[in-house]
Short mmCIF file of C-alpha atoms and ligand atoms in Angstrom, two decimals:
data_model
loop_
_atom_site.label_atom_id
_atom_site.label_comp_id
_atom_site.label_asym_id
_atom_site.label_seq_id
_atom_site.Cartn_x
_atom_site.Cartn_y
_atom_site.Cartn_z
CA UNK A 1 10.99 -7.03 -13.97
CA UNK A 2 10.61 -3.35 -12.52
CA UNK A 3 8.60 -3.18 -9.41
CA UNK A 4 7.48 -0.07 -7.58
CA UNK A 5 6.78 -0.37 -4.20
CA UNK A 6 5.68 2.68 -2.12
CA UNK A 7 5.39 3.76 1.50
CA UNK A 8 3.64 6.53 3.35
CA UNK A 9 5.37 9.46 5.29
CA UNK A 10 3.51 9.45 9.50
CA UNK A 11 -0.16 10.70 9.72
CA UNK A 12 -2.45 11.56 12.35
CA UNK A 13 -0.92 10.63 15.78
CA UNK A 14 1.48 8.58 14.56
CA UNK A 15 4.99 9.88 14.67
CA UNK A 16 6.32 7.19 13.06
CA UNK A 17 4.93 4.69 9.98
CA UNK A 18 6.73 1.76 9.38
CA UNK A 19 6.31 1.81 5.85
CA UNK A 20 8.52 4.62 5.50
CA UNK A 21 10.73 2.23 7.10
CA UNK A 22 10.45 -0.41 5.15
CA UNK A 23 11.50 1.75 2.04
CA UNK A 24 14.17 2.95 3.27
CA UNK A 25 15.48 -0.98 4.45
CA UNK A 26 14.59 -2.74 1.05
CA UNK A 27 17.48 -3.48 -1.13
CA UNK A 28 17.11 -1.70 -4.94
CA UNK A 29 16.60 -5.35 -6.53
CA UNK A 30 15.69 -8.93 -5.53
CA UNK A 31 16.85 -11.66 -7.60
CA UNK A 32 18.27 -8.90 -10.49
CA UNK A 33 14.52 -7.70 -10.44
CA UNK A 34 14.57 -3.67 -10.08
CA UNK A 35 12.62 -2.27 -7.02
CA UNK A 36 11.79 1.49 -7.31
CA UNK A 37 11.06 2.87 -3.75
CA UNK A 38 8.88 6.07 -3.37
CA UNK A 39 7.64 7.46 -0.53
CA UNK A 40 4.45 9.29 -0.85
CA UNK A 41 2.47 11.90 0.89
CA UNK A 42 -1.00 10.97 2.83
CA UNK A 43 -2.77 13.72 0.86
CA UNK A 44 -5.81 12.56 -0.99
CA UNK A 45 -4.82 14.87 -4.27
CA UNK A 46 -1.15 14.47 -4.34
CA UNK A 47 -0.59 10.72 -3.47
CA UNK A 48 -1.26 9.59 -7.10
CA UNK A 49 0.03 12.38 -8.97
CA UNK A 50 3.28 11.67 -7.79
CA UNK A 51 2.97 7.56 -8.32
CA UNK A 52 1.30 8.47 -11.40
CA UNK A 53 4.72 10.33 -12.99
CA UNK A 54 6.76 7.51 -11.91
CA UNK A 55 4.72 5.00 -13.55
CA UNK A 56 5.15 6.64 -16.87
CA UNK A 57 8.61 7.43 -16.74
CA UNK A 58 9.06 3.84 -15.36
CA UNK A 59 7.13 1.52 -16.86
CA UNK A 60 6.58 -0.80 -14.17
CA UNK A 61 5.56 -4.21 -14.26
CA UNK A 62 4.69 -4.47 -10.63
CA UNK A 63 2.98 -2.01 -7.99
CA UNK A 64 2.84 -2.86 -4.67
CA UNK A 65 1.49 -0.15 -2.08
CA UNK A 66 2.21 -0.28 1.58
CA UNK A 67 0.39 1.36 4.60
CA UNK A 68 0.32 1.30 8.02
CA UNK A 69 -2.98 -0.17 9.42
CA UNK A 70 -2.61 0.75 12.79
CA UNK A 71 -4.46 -1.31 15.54
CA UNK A 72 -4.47 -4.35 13.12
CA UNK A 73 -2.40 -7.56 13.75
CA UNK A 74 -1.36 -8.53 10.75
CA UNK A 75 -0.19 -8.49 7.31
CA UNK A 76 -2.90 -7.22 5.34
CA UNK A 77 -3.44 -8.36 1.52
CA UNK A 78 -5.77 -5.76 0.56
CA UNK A 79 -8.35 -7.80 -1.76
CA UNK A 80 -10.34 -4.52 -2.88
CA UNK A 81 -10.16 -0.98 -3.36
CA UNK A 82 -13.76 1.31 -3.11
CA UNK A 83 -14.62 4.55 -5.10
CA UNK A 84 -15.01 6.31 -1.78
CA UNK A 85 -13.24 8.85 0.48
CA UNK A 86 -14.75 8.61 3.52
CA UNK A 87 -13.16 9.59 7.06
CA UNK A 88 -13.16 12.36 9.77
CA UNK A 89 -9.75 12.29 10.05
CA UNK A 90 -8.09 15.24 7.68
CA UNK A 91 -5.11 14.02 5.43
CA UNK A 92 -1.65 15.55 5.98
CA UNK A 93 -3.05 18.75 3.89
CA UNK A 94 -6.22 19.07 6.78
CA UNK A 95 -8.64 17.99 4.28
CA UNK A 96 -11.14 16.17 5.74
CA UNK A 97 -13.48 14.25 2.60
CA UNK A 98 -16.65 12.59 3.49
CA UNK A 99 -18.70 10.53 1.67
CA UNK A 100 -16.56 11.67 -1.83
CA UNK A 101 -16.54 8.89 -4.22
CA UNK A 102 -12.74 9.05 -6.03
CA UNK A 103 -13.80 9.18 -9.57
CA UNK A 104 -17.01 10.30 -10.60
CA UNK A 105 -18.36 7.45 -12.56
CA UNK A 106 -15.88 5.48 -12.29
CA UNK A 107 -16.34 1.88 -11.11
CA UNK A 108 -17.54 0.85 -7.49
CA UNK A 109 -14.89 -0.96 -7.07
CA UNK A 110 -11.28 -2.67 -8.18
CA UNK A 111 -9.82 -6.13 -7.04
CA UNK A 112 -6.17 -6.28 -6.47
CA UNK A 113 -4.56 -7.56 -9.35
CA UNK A 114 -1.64 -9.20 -6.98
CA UNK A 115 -1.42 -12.74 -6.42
CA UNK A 116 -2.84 -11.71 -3.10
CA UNK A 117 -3.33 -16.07 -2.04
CA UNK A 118 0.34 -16.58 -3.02
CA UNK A 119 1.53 -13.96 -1.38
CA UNK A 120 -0.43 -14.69 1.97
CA UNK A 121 1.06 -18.40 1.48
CA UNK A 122 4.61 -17.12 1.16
CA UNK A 123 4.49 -15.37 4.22
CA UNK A 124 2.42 -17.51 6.26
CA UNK A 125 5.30 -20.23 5.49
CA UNK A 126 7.60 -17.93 7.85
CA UNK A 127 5.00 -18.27 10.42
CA UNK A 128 4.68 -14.14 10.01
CA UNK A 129 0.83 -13.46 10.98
CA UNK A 130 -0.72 -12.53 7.28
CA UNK A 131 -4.69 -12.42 6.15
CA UNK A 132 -6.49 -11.24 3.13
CA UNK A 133 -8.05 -7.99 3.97
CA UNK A 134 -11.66 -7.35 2.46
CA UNK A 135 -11.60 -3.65 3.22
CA UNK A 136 -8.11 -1.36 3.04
CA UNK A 137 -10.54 1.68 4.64
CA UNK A 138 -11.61 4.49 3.32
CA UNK A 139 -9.11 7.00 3.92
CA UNK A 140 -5.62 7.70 1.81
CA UNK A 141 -4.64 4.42 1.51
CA UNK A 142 -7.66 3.40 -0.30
CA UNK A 143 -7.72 6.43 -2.14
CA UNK A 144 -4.26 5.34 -3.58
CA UNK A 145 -5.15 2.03 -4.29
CA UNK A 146 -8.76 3.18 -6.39
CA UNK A 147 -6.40 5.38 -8.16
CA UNK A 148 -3.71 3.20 -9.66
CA UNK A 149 -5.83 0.35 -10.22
CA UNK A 150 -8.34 2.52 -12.28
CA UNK A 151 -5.17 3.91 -14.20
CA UNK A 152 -3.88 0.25 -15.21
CA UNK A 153 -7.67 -0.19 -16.39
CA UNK A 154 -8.60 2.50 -18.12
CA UNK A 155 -5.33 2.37 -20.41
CA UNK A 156 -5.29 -1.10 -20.58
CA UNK A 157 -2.04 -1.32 -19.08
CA UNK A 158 0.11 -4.93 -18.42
CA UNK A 159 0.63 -3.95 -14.63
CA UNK A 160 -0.27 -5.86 -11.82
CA UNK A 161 -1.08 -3.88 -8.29
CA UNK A 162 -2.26 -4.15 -5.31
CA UNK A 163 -2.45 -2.92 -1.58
CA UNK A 164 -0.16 -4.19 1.58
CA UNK A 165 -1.65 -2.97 5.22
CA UNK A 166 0.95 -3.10 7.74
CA UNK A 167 0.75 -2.94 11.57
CA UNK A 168 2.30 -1.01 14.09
CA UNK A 169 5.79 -1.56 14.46
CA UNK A 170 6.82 -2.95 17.44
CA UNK A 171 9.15 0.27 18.74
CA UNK A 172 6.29 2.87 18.02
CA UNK A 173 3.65 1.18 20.70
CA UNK A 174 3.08 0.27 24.22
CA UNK A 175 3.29 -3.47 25.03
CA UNK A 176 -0.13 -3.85 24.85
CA UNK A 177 -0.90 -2.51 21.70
CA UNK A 178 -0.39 -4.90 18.95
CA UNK A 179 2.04 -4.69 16.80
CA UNK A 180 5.01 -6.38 14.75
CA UNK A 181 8.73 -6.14 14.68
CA UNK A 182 9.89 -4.04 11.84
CA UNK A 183 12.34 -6.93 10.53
CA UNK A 184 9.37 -8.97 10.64
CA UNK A 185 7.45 -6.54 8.46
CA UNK A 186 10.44 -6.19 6.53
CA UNK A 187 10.61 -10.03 5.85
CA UNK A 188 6.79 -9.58 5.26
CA UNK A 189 7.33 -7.51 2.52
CA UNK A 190 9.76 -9.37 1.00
CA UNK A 191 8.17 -12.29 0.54
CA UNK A 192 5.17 -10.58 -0.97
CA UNK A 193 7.59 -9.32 -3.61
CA UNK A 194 9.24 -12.08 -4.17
CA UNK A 195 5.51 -13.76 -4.76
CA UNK A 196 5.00 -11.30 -7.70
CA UNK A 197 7.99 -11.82 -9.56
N1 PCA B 1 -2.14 4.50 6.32
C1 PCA B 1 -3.31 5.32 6.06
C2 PCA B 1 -2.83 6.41 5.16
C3 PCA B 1 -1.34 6.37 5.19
C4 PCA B 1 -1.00 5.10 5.87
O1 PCA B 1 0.14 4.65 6.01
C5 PCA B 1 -4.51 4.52 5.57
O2 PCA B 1 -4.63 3.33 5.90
O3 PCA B 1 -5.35 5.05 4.85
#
């Protein structure tokens, strides 16, 4: 199997996101399965494009998204991706979109199409703190998420996808803030992938 997995470059305040991390620390294949790392811009309009050109040269049968969630304190399966773009924070570009849906007629809304209970079981087995997440925001993250999983529908397309929220990493925060250890993310991740193959 070919999975692409994807992290974000920092945003906002953050100097730092752990899912650029995590790319960089994931081996290129688990269990002879090929894992194509990409790390993507948080710009509303370029995001997709560029996962967009590696799904067609690629032909993935897996794609798994990752983001930092900062503030949360866990894992986050993302269950559901909105058609909206909604925040008053600008993206890395200074665009600020509010109240934008994604596509114009497109669908309300996508469900992941990851085993999103198998992977929360897999990682909650490591005693790693995990939940399904019922919104994955309305900012970039989201934005990427609408994006691919209306691509895989409107061509009809054998790939399953889906959204990971991460937290802080431990080393970017104050004590006090929560947050995770980055091999503990790491592991995280892992066994989400290994719950796809
Ligand atoms: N998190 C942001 C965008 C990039 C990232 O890592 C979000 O949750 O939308």
């Amino acid at each position: 199997m070919k999975i692409i997995i994807t992290g974000f470059e920092p945003f906002l305040d953050s100097e730092e996101n752990p899912t650029q991390e995590i790319i960089k620390l994931l081996p290129k294949s688990i269990y002879g399965n090929e894992l194509i790392k990409v790390e993507l811009p948080v710009i509303y309009d370029e995001c997709f494009n560029i996962l967009l050109k590696i799904i067609e040269e690629k032909k993935p049968d897996v794609i798994i998204n990752l983001g930092l969630a900062g503030g949360r304190k866990a894992i986050s399966i993302e269950r559901v991706a909105i058609n909206i773009n909604d925040s008053s924070s600008p993206d890395n570009k200074g665009v600020i979109l509010q109240d934008k849906q994604i596509i114009k007629a497109g669908k309300n809304a996508y469900f992941s199409t990851l085993p999103i209970k198998q992977i929360m079981k897999n990682i909650e087995k490591k005693k790693i703190p995990v939940e399904i997440s019922n919104s994955a925001g309305t900012y970039v993250c989201n934005n990427l998420m609408y994006h691919a999983l209306h691509y895989i529908y409107i061509n009809n397309l054998d790939i399953k996808a889906g959204f990971i929220h991460v937290p802080y990493m431990k080393q970017q925060v104050k004590e006090e803030v929560n947050s995770l250890p980055l091999d503990v993310i790491l592991e995280g991740v892992i066994d989400s992938i290994k719950a796809c193959l």
